[in-house]
Tab-separated table of C-alpha atoms in Angstrom:
chain	number	residue	atom	x	y	z
A	1	MET	CA	45.333	-13.062	7.131
A	2	ALA	CA	42.591	-14.660	5.099
A	3	ALA	CA	42.657	-15.050	1.331
A	4	SER	CA	43.118	-11.950	-0.813
A	5	PRO	CA	39.875	-10.079	-1.470
A	6	ILE	CA	40.642	-10.351	-5.180
A	7	GLU	CA	40.821	-14.135	-5.158
A	8	GLN	CA	37.030	-14.507	-5.359
A	9	PHE	CA	37.102	-13.080	-8.898
A	10	GLU	CA	39.510	-15.737	-10.152
A	11	VAL	CA	38.250	-17.616	-13.183
A	12	TYR	CA	39.461	-21.218	-13.427
A	13	PRO	CA	38.462	-23.942	-15.856
A	14	LEU	CA	36.331	-26.807	-14.640
A	15	LEU	CA	36.154	-28.549	-18.002
A	16	PRO	CA	38.869	-27.508	-20.467
A	17	ILE	CA	37.525	-26.996	-23.992
A	18	GLN	CA	39.872	-25.893	-26.747
A	19	VAL	CA	38.443	-24.888	-30.134
A	20	GLY	CA	41.298	-24.071	-32.514
A	21	ASN	CA	43.216	-21.272	-30.858
A	22	LEU	CA	40.303	-20.332	-28.610
A	23	ASP	CA	40.047	-21.442	-25.019
A	24	LEU	CA	36.318	-21.966	-24.491
A	25	SER	CA	36.703	-23.906	-21.244
A	26	PHE	CA	33.712	-24.400	-19.020
A	27	THR	CA	34.829	-22.338	-16.032
A	28	ASN	CA	33.450	-21.504	-12.606
A	29	SER	CA	32.066	-18.359	-14.240
A	30	SER	CA	30.259	-20.478	-16.821
A	31	LEU	CA	28.945	-22.697	-14.033
A	32	TRP	CA	27.350	-19.751	-12.216
A	33	MET	CA	25.905	-18.451	-15.467
A	34	VAL	CA	24.281	-21.838	-15.922
A	35	PHE	CA	23.094	-21.737	-12.301
A	36	ALA	CA	21.558	-18.298	-12.845
A	37	VAL	CA	19.747	-19.476	-15.964
A	38	ALA	CA	18.627	-22.750	-14.397
A	39	LEU	CA	17.472	-21.246	-11.109
A	40	SER	CA	15.620	-18.347	-12.696
A	41	THR	CA	13.953	-20.598	-15.252
A	42	VAL	CA	12.948	-23.157	-12.631
A	43	ILE	CA	11.587	-20.534	-10.221
A	44	LEU	CA	9.692	-18.685	-12.929
A	45	ALA	CA	8.411	-21.850	-14.606
A	46	ILE	CA	7.208	-23.359	-11.332
A	47	SER	CA	5.636	-20.159	-10.163
A	48	ALA	CA	3.934	-19.610	-13.500
A	49	ARG	CA	2.535	-23.153	-13.524
A	50	GLY	CA	-0.264	-22.619	-11.012
A	51	GLY	CA	-2.162	-20.061	-12.969
A	52	ALA	CA	-4.535	-19.520	-10.077
A	53	LEU	CA	-6.912	-16.602	-10.220
A	54	VAL	CA	-5.665	-15.408	-6.866
A	55	PRO	CA	-1.890	-15.886	-7.118
A	56	SER	CA	-0.059	-18.003	-4.574
A	57	ARG	CA	3.065	-16.549	-2.948
A	58	LEU	CA	5.417	-18.159	-5.445
A	59	GLN	CA	3.163	-17.251	-8.343
A	60	SER	CA	3.122	-13.627	-7.319
A	61	VAL	CA	6.939	-13.608	-7.477
A	62	SER	CA	6.912	-14.258	-11.194
A	63	GLU	CA	3.919	-11.984	-11.712
A	64	MET	CA	5.537	-9.137	-9.802
A	65	MET	CA	8.700	-9.454	-11.880
A	66	TYR	CA	6.610	-9.605	-15.021
A	67	GLU	CA	4.643	-6.522	-14.029
A	68	LEU	CA	7.777	-4.666	-12.969
A	69	VAL	CA	9.441	-5.167	-16.345
A	70	ALA	CA	6.196	-4.718	-18.275
A	71	ASN	CA	5.565	-1.357	-16.581
A	72	MET	CA	9.187	-0.394	-17.113
A	73	VAL	CA	8.916	-1.129	-20.831
A	74	ARG	CA	5.539	0.586	-21.148
A	75	ASP	CA	6.606	3.715	-19.271
A	76	ASN	CA	10.111	4.107	-20.671
A	77	VAL	CA	9.997	2.666	-24.175
A	78	GLY	CA	6.455	3.656	-25.024
A	79	SER	CA	4.750	2.491	-28.185
A	80	GLY	CA	6.512	-0.253	-30.080
A	81	GLY	CA	8.303	-1.410	-26.954
A	82	ARG	CA	6.197	-4.534	-26.541
A	83	LYS	CA	8.361	-6.358	-29.099
A	84	TYR	CA	11.467	-5.933	-26.961
A	85	PHE	CA	9.803	-6.982	-23.710
A	86	PRO	CA	11.162	-10.577	-23.735
A	87	PHE	CA	14.696	-9.294	-24.252
A	88	ILE	CA	14.441	-6.707	-21.468
A	89	PHE	CA	12.879	-9.311	-19.185
A	90	THR	CA	15.676	-11.783	-19.940
A	91	LEU	CA	18.264	-9.100	-19.340
A	92	PHE	CA	16.708	-8.156	-16.014
A	93	VAL	CA	16.361	-11.748	-14.857
A	94	PHE	CA	19.878	-12.695	-15.949
A	95	VAL	CA	21.548	-9.755	-14.230
A	96	LEU	CA	19.327	-10.076	-11.143
A	97	PHE	CA	20.051	-13.767	-10.626
A	98	ALA	CA	23.748	-13.389	-11.442
A	99	ASN	CA	23.979	-10.583	-8.857
A	100	LEU	CA	21.941	-12.423	-6.223
A	101	LEU	CA	23.745	-15.761	-6.659
A	102	GLY	CA	26.987	-13.849	-6.252
A	103	MET	CA	25.870	-13.036	-2.710
A	104	ILE	CA	26.189	-16.682	-1.702
A	105	PRO	CA	29.535	-17.081	0.090
A	106	HIS	CA	32.172	-18.864	-1.999
A	107	SER	CA	30.086	-18.448	-5.123
A	108	PHE	CA	31.210	-16.531	-8.167
A	109	THR	CA	29.678	-13.240	-9.275
A	110	VAL	CA	29.310	-13.391	-13.027
A	111	THR	CA	28.546	-9.681	-13.275
A	112	SER	CA	31.714	-8.685	-11.401
A	113	HIS	CA	33.650	-9.186	-14.620
A	114	LEU	CA	33.821	-6.198	-16.906
A	115	ILE	CA	34.002	-8.385	-19.988
A	116	VAL	CA	30.585	-9.866	-19.185
A	117	THR	CA	28.853	-6.567	-18.401
A	118	PHE	CA	30.553	-4.909	-21.348
A	119	ALA	CA	29.432	-7.678	-23.684
A	120	LEU	CA	25.831	-7.179	-22.550
A	121	ALA	CA	26.141	-3.398	-22.847
A	122	ALA	CA	27.775	-3.680	-26.282
A	123	VAL	CA	24.998	-5.933	-27.563
A	124	ILE	CA	22.445	-3.402	-26.284
A	125	PHE	CA	24.383	-0.475	-27.756
A	126	ILE	CA	24.813	-2.077	-31.176
A	127	GLY	CA	21.234	-3.362	-31.211
A	128	VAL	CA	19.806	0.019	-30.243
A	129	THR	CA	21.910	1.785	-32.874
A	130	ILE	CA	20.776	-0.667	-35.565
A	131	ILE	CA	17.139	-0.207	-34.509
A	132	GLY	CA	17.593	3.579	-34.639
A	133	PHE	CA	19.021	3.588	-38.145
A	134	TYR	CA	16.472	0.991	-39.279
A	135	ARG	CA	13.561	3.123	-38.047
A	136	HIS	CA	14.778	6.578	-39.011
A	137	GLY	CA	17.430	5.988	-41.702
A	138	PHE	CA	20.013	8.766	-41.737
A	139	GLY	CA	17.519	10.861	-39.804
A	140	TYR	CA	18.791	8.991	-36.754
A	141	LEU	CA	21.889	11.206	-36.960
A	142	ARG	CA	19.653	14.060	-35.748
A	143	MET	CA	20.048	12.368	-32.361
A	144	PHE	CA	23.353	14.228	-32.145
A	145	PHE	CA	21.846	17.643	-32.698
A	146	PRO	CA	18.951	18.800	-30.507
A	147	HIS	CA	15.948	19.993	-32.441
A	148	GLY	CA	15.574	23.784	-32.563
A	149	ALA	CA	19.093	24.703	-31.452
A	150	PRO	CA	20.853	27.426	-33.496
A	151	LEU	CA	22.849	25.905	-36.315
A	152	TRP	CA	26.223	27.294	-35.247
A	153	THR	CA	25.963	25.460	-31.901
A	154	ALA	CA	26.410	22.229	-33.852
A	155	VAL	CA	30.147	22.717	-33.514
A	156	ILE	CA	29.848	22.181	-29.778
A	157	LEU	CA	26.692	20.122	-29.472
A	158	VAL	CA	27.429	17.409	-32.001
A	159	PRO	CA	30.725	16.300	-30.414
A	160	VAL	CA	29.146	16.451	-26.953
A	161	GLU	CA	26.146	14.394	-27.985
A	162	LEU	CA	28.359	11.983	-29.896
A	163	VAL	CA	30.593	11.404	-26.901
A	164	SER	CA	27.623	10.990	-24.604
A	165	TYR	CA	26.085	8.480	-27.028
A	166	LEU	CA	29.304	6.513	-27.408
A	167	SER	CA	29.921	6.457	-23.675
A	168	ARG	CA	26.606	4.728	-23.019
A	169	PRO	CA	27.949	1.152	-23.225
A	170	VAL	CA	30.928	2.141	-21.083
A	171	SER	CA	28.864	3.714	-18.325
A	172	LEU	CA	26.278	0.925	-18.481
A	173	SER	CA	28.858	-1.838	-18.133
A	174	VAL	CA	31.235	-0.097	-15.717
A	175	ARG	CA	28.355	0.814	-13.367
A	176	LEU	CA	27.304	-2.809	-12.904
A	177	PHE	CA	30.847	-4.197	-12.845
A	178	ALA	CA	32.090	-1.589	-10.367
A	179	ASN	CA	29.115	-1.990	-8.034
A	180	MET	CA	29.515	-5.754	-7.907
A	181	THR	CA	33.286	-5.782	-7.621
A	182	VAL	CA	33.560	-3.085	-4.980
A	183	GLY	CA	30.741	-4.578	-2.923
A	184	HIS	CA	32.329	-8.006	-2.902
A	185	VAL	CA	35.792	-6.699	-2.152
A	186	LEU	CA	34.388	-4.717	0.758
A	187	LEU	CA	32.502	-7.735	2.109
A	188	LYS	CA	35.648	-9.833	1.876
A	189	VAL	CA	37.808	-7.228	3.612
A	190	ILE	CA	35.327	-6.755	6.461
A	191	ALA	CA	34.974	-10.531	6.774
A	192	GLY	CA	38.778	-10.690	7.111
A	193	PHE	CA	38.581	-8.243	10.015
A	194	VAL	CA	35.974	-10.399	11.741
A	195	VAL	CA	38.448	-13.275	11.771
A	196	SER	CA	41.592	-11.320	12.633
A	197	LEU	CA	40.099	-9.271	15.507
A	198	GLY	CA	39.105	-12.325	17.533
A	199	VAL	CA	36.525	-11.457	20.218
A	200	PHE	CA	36.296	-7.883	18.998
A	201	GLY	CA	35.398	-9.251	15.606
A	202	ILE	CA	31.803	-8.925	16.753
A	203	PHE	CA	31.859	-5.257	15.709
A	204	PRO	CA	32.864	-5.782	12.084
A	205	PHE	CA	30.550	-8.816	12.101
A	206	VAL	CA	27.523	-6.653	12.879
A	207	PHE	CA	28.660	-4.253	10.189
A	208	LEU	CA	29.100	-7.188	7.821
A	209	ILE	CA	25.486	-8.226	8.330
A	210	ALA	CA	24.242	-4.719	7.561
A	211	LEU	CA	26.549	-4.528	4.567
A	212	SER	CA	25.274	-7.868	3.267
A	213	ALA	CA	21.739	-6.546	3.402
A	214	LEU	CA	22.847	-3.434	1.527
A	215	GLU	CA	24.622	-5.569	-1.063
A	216	LEU	CA	21.474	-7.642	-1.592
A	217	PHE	CA	19.586	-4.429	-2.180
A	218	ILE	CA	22.283	-3.192	-4.579
A	219	ALA	CA	22.182	-6.521	-6.426
A	220	ALA	CA	18.486	-6.025	-7.152
A	221	LEU	CA	18.822	-2.281	-7.771
A	222	GLN	CA	21.629	-2.659	-10.315
A	223	ALA	CA	19.643	-5.242	-12.250
A	224	TYR	CA	16.762	-2.775	-12.304
A	225	VAL	CA	19.011	0.101	-13.365
A	226	PHE	CA	20.570	-1.992	-16.115
A	227	ALA	CA	17.149	-2.888	-17.494
A	228	ILE	CA	15.673	0.594	-17.196
A	229	LEU	CA	18.650	2.238	-18.948
A	230	THR	CA	18.263	-0.260	-21.754
A	231	CYS	CA	14.616	0.807	-21.974
A	232	ILE	CA	15.601	4.472	-22.150
A	233	TYR	CA	18.140	3.813	-24.919
A	234	LEU	CA	15.490	1.835	-26.784
A	235	HIS	CA	13.070	4.726	-26.399
A	236	ASP	CA	15.646	7.087	-27.929
A	237	ALA	CA	16.161	4.766	-30.857
A	238	LEU	CA	12.420	4.331	-31.458
A	239	HIS	CA	11.186	7.864	-30.832
A	240	MET	CA	14.316	10.082	-31.052
A	241	HIS	CA	14.204	11.882	-27.660
B	1	MET	CA	42.819	-8.147	-10.864
B	2	PRO	CA	41.490	-11.269	-12.526
B	3	GLN	CA	38.914	-9.110	-14.323
B	4	PHE	CA	41.616	-7.742	-16.589
B	5	ASP	CA	43.213	-11.039	-17.457
B	6	PRO	CA	42.288	-11.541	-21.121
B	7	THR	CA	42.922	-15.279	-21.196
B	8	SER	CA	39.463	-16.022	-19.824
B	9	PHE	CA	37.639	-13.479	-22.041
B	10	ALA	CA	36.869	-15.853	-24.903
B	11	SER	CA	35.450	-18.474	-22.573
B	12	GLN	CA	33.387	-15.931	-20.648
B	13	LEU	CA	31.971	-14.362	-23.793
B	14	PHE	CA	31.166	-17.759	-25.297
B	15	TRP	CA	29.373	-19.067	-22.218
B	16	LEU	CA	27.631	-15.747	-21.670
B	17	ALA	CA	26.247	-15.951	-25.196
B	18	VAL	CA	25.196	-19.573	-24.717
B	19	THR	CA	23.519	-19.077	-21.344
B	20	PHE	CA	21.934	-15.744	-22.205
B	21	ILE	CA	20.441	-17.018	-25.461
B	22	ALA	CA	19.255	-20.150	-23.683
B	23	LEU	CA	17.583	-18.033	-21.014
B	24	TYR	CA	16.045	-15.817	-23.682
B	25	PHE	CA	14.425	-18.795	-25.410
B	26	LEU	CA	13.376	-20.474	-22.173
B	27	LEU	CA	11.710	-17.298	-20.941
B	28	SER	CA	10.184	-16.016	-24.175
B	29	ARG	CA	8.889	-19.419	-25.307
B	30	LEU	CA	8.062	-21.125	-22.036
B	31	VAL	CA	7.649	-18.798	-19.113
B	32	LEU	CA	6.432	-15.424	-20.354
B	33	PRO	CA	3.493	-16.717	-22.450
B	34	ARG	CA	2.222	-18.622	-19.400
B	35	ILE	CA	2.482	-15.638	-17.076
B	36	SER	CA	0.878	-13.261	-19.543
B	37	GLU	CA	-1.887	-15.783	-20.240
B	38	VAL	CA	-2.676	-16.120	-16.545
B	39	MET	CA	-2.591	-12.373	-16.014
B	40	GLU	CA	-4.724	-11.688	-19.057
B	41	LYS	CA	-7.239	-14.249	-17.887
B	42	ARG	CA	-7.302	-12.587	-14.501
B	43	SER	CA	-7.754	-9.081	-15.841
B	44	GLU	CA	-10.442	-10.415	-18.188
B	45	ARG	CA	-12.189	-12.063	-15.288
B	46	ILE	CA	-11.957	-8.903	-13.220
B	47	ALA	CA	-13.279	-6.835	-16.117
B	48	ASN	CA	-16.132	-9.302	-16.563
B	49	ASP	CA	-16.947	-9.225	-12.884
B	50	LEU	CA	-16.900	-5.451	-12.871
B	51	GLU	CA	-19.127	-5.398	-15.910
B	52	ARG	CA	-21.558	-7.783	-14.284
B	53	ALA	CA	-21.529	-5.764	-11.098
B	54	GLU	CA	-22.238	-2.656	-13.144
B	55	ALA	CA	-25.127	-4.384	-14.928
B	56	LEU	CA	-26.552	-5.597	-11.625
B	57	LYS	CA	-26.240	-2.124	-10.202
B	58	THR	CA	-28.145	-0.560	-13.088
B	59	GLU	CA	-30.752	-3.312	-12.781
B	60	THR	CA	-31.096	-2.636	-9.073
B	61	GLU	CA	-31.427	1.048	-9.745
B	62	ALA	CA	-34.129	0.394	-12.337
B	63	VAL	CA	-36.001	-1.811	-9.887
B	64	ILE	CA	-35.741	0.813	-7.163
B	65	GLU	CA	-36.943	3.456	-9.591
B	66	ALA	CA	-39.904	1.326	-10.643
B	67	TYR	CA	-40.705	0.634	-7.004
B	68	GLU	CA	-40.558	4.291	-6.153
B	69	ALA	CA	-42.716	5.179	-9.129
B	70	ALA	CA	-45.250	2.540	-8.092
B	71	LEU	CA	-45.152	3.844	-4.554
B	72	ALA	CA	-45.696	7.420	-5.718
B	73	LYS	CA	-48.528	6.301	-7.974
B	74	ALA	CA	-50.167	4.359	-5.158
B	75	ARG	CA	-49.765	7.346	-2.893
B	76	SER	CA	-51.353	9.747	-5.350
B	77	GLU	CA	-54.123	7.263	-6.036
B	78	ALA	CA	-54.753	6.871	-2.346
B	79	SER	CA	-54.843	10.601	-1.796
B	80	ALA	CA	-57.219	10.968	-4.755
B	81	VAL	CA	-59.483	8.299	-3.281
B	82	ILE	CA	-59.380	10.010	0.109
B	83	ALA	CA	-60.143	13.388	-1.446
B	84	LYS	CA	-63.065	11.915	-3.395
B	85	ALA	CA	-64.389	10.162	-0.320
B	86	THR	CA	-64.075	13.361	1.680
B	87	SER	CA	-65.917	15.409	-0.910
B	88	ASP	CA	-68.548	12.663	-1.314
B	89	ILE	CA	-69.112	12.616	2.389
B	90	ALA	CA	-69.237	16.391	2.478
B	91	THR	CA	-71.799	16.620	-0.327
B	92	LEU	CA	-73.804	13.769	1.164
B	93	SER	CA	-73.866	15.318	4.586
B	94	ALA	CA	-74.693	18.721	3.110
B	95	LYS	CA	-77.492	17.152	1.124
B	96	ARG	CA	-78.806	15.293	4.135
B	97	GLN	CA	-78.523	18.381	6.265
B	98	ALA	CA	-80.447	20.352	3.665
B	99	GLU	CA	-83.091	17.645	3.428
B	100	PHE	CA	-83.362	17.411	7.174
B	101	GLY	CA	-83.585	21.173	7.454
B	102	GLU	CA	-86.346	21.266	4.859
B	103	GLU	CA	-88.231	18.496	6.575
B	104	LEU	CA	-87.747	20.219	9.886
B	105	ALA	CA	-89.029	23.454	8.413
B	106	MET	CA	-91.972	21.643	6.846
B	107	ARG	CA	-92.741	19.926	10.107
B	108	MET	CA	-92.427	23.219	11.963
B	109	VAL	CA	-94.798	24.878	9.527
B	110	ALA	CA	-97.244	21.972	9.865
B	111	ALA	CA	-96.920	22.031	13.653
B	112	GLU	CA	-97.425	25.781	13.738
B	113	GLU	CA	-100.452	25.376	11.492
B	114	ARG	CA	-101.761	22.672	13.757
B	115	ILE	CA	-101.071	24.825	16.799
B	116	SER	CA	-102.765	27.867	15.342
B	117	LYS	CA	-105.708	25.707	14.231
B	118	ALA	CA	-105.938	24.237	17.689
B	119	LYS	CA	-105.643	27.707	19.159
B	120	GLN	CA	-108.424	29.004	16.909
B	121	GLN	CA	-110.489	25.983	17.716
B	122	ALA	CA	-109.824	26.442	21.375
B	123	GLU	CA	-110.609	30.151	21.158
B	124	SER	CA	-113.900	29.526	19.413
B	125	GLN	CA	-114.734	26.760	21.866
B	126	ILE	CA	-113.763	29.047	24.736
B	127	ARG	CA	-116.119	31.669	23.363
B	128	GLU	CA	-118.995	29.197	23.027
B	129	ILE	CA	-118.316	27.859	26.488
B	130	ALA	CA	-118.030	31.395	27.849
B	131	VAL	CA	-121.290	32.384	26.141
B	132	ASP	CA	-123.013	29.292	27.549
B	133	ILE	CA	-121.522	29.855	30.973
B	134	ALA	CA	-122.344	33.561	30.848
B	135	ALA	CA	-125.971	32.825	29.823
B	136	ASP	CA	-126.236	30.130	32.454
B	137	VAL	CA	-124.720	32.294	35.197
B	138	ALA	CA	-126.916	35.266	34.224
B	139	GLU	CA	-130.038	33.070	34.205
B	140	ARG	CA	-129.288	31.661	37.608
B	141	LEU	CA	-128.429	35.080	39.026
B	142	THR	CA	-131.344	36.964	37.492
B	143	GLY	CA	-133.753	34.082	37.307
B	144	LYS	CA	-134.777	34.901	33.882
B	145	ALA	CA	-133.595	33.563	30.588
B	146	ILE	CA	-131.138	35.651	28.691
B	147	ASP	CA	-131.127	35.241	24.981
B	148	ALA	CA	-127.980	33.839	23.397
B	149	GLU	CA	-127.509	36.948	21.253
B	150	SER	CA	-126.873	39.429	24.067
B	151	ALA	CA	-124.763	36.918	26.019
B	152	ALA	CA	-122.527	36.496	23.028
B	153	GLN	CA	-122.289	40.251	22.649
B	154	ALA	CA	-121.311	40.679	26.254
B	155	VAL	CA	-118.711	37.937	26.087
B	156	ASP	CA	-117.197	39.400	22.911
B	157	THR	CA	-116.961	42.819	24.511
B	158	GLN	CA	-115.250	41.356	27.574
B	159	MET	CA	-112.824	39.233	25.577
B	160	LYS	CA	-111.893	42.137	23.350
B	161	GLY	CA	-111.403	44.301	26.373
B	162	ASN	CA	-109.059	41.804	27.917
B	163	GLY	CA	-107.152	41.512	24.723
C-alpha cells in the first residue's frame, strides 16, 4: 500500500526559525505560499506588460481575471466597492493559485489547512464588521433584525440572524478547507488503487483523470466562491442588506 | 490529521500574513494599475472610434441629404424647363397656325376675288365675242348688216335663257 492519503497534508520545516516561544519556521506550506505569490505575480506582471490594444493570449489572461473580479465587485458590492477591489483581487488570486498549485503531484495545498482558510475568513469577518460599524455606527446592529418585521419576532429573529452572522467565517473557511482536503484525499486514495490493482488499475486510472479535471474545476470554483462571498459580506456591511 | 496539529499554526499564520500582504502590495501597486491603464486606454480608444464613426455617419447622411435635395431641385428645375418649353412651343405653333390660317384665308379671298374678276371679265368678253360672232354670222347668213344693238339684245336674251 502506498503512503497514507493524509501524509500529503504534513507540514514540516525547511528552515527552522524560532522567535521567543514561537516556532515561525519556513515550512513546505510557506514555500508553496511563496510559490503562489511568485507565480501569480510573475504571470500577471508579464501578461500586463504588453499593453497591446488587441490583447495577446497571455495578456487576456490577466485582463479576464481583472474583469471577472471587477464585475464581481461591481455587481455584488455595488457603490463604494471600488476601494476594496485590490483586496478582493488579491484574495481571489491567492486562493486560486494556492488551489491550482496544490493540483501538482507531490506539491502542498496551502488551502487544505483549516488554519489558513480560517485566518483569511477571520480577517474578512473582522474587517467587514469594522467597516459596518464604521459606516453605520450602532445602526449596524439593525443587521440582526430585518426591517419591517413585527417587534415581538425579535426574540426569534435576532438570535437567528446573530448566529448566521457569526457562522459566516466558519462556513467560509470550512467550505474551502473541506473541498481541498476531501478532493486531495480522494485523488490519493484512487491513485493508490491504480497501483495496487496492477493491470486492472487502468479503470481507476481513467477515473483518476476525470477526477483530476473535476478537482481543477473545483480549485477555480472555490476561489471564485471565496471571493464572491467576501463581496456579498462587504455589500451587507456597506449597504445593510 | 495534520490539519489539527497546532504546532504548525503559528508558522502557517505568520507566513500566510507575510505572503498575502506581499501579494497585496505587488498586485495593488504593480500589476493592477497597469492592467486598468491598458483597459482604460482600450475602452477610451473604442469610445473614440465609435464617436468618430458616429460623426462620419452623420456627415455621410448630411451629404446624402444634400445630394438628394440637389437632385430633387435639378429634377424640378428640369421639369419646369420642359413645361415652359412645351407651352412655348404650343403657343408658338398656335400663333403660327393662326397666322397661316389668316394668310390662307386672305389668299383664298384674294384668289376668289381674282377668280370672280376673271369670270366677270370672261363673261363680258364672251358676250362681246358672242355679239360679234352673232352679228357676223347673221350678216353672212342674211347678207345684210345687222346693227350691233339688236345683236346684243338677241345675245342677252339667249344667255339669260340659258341661265
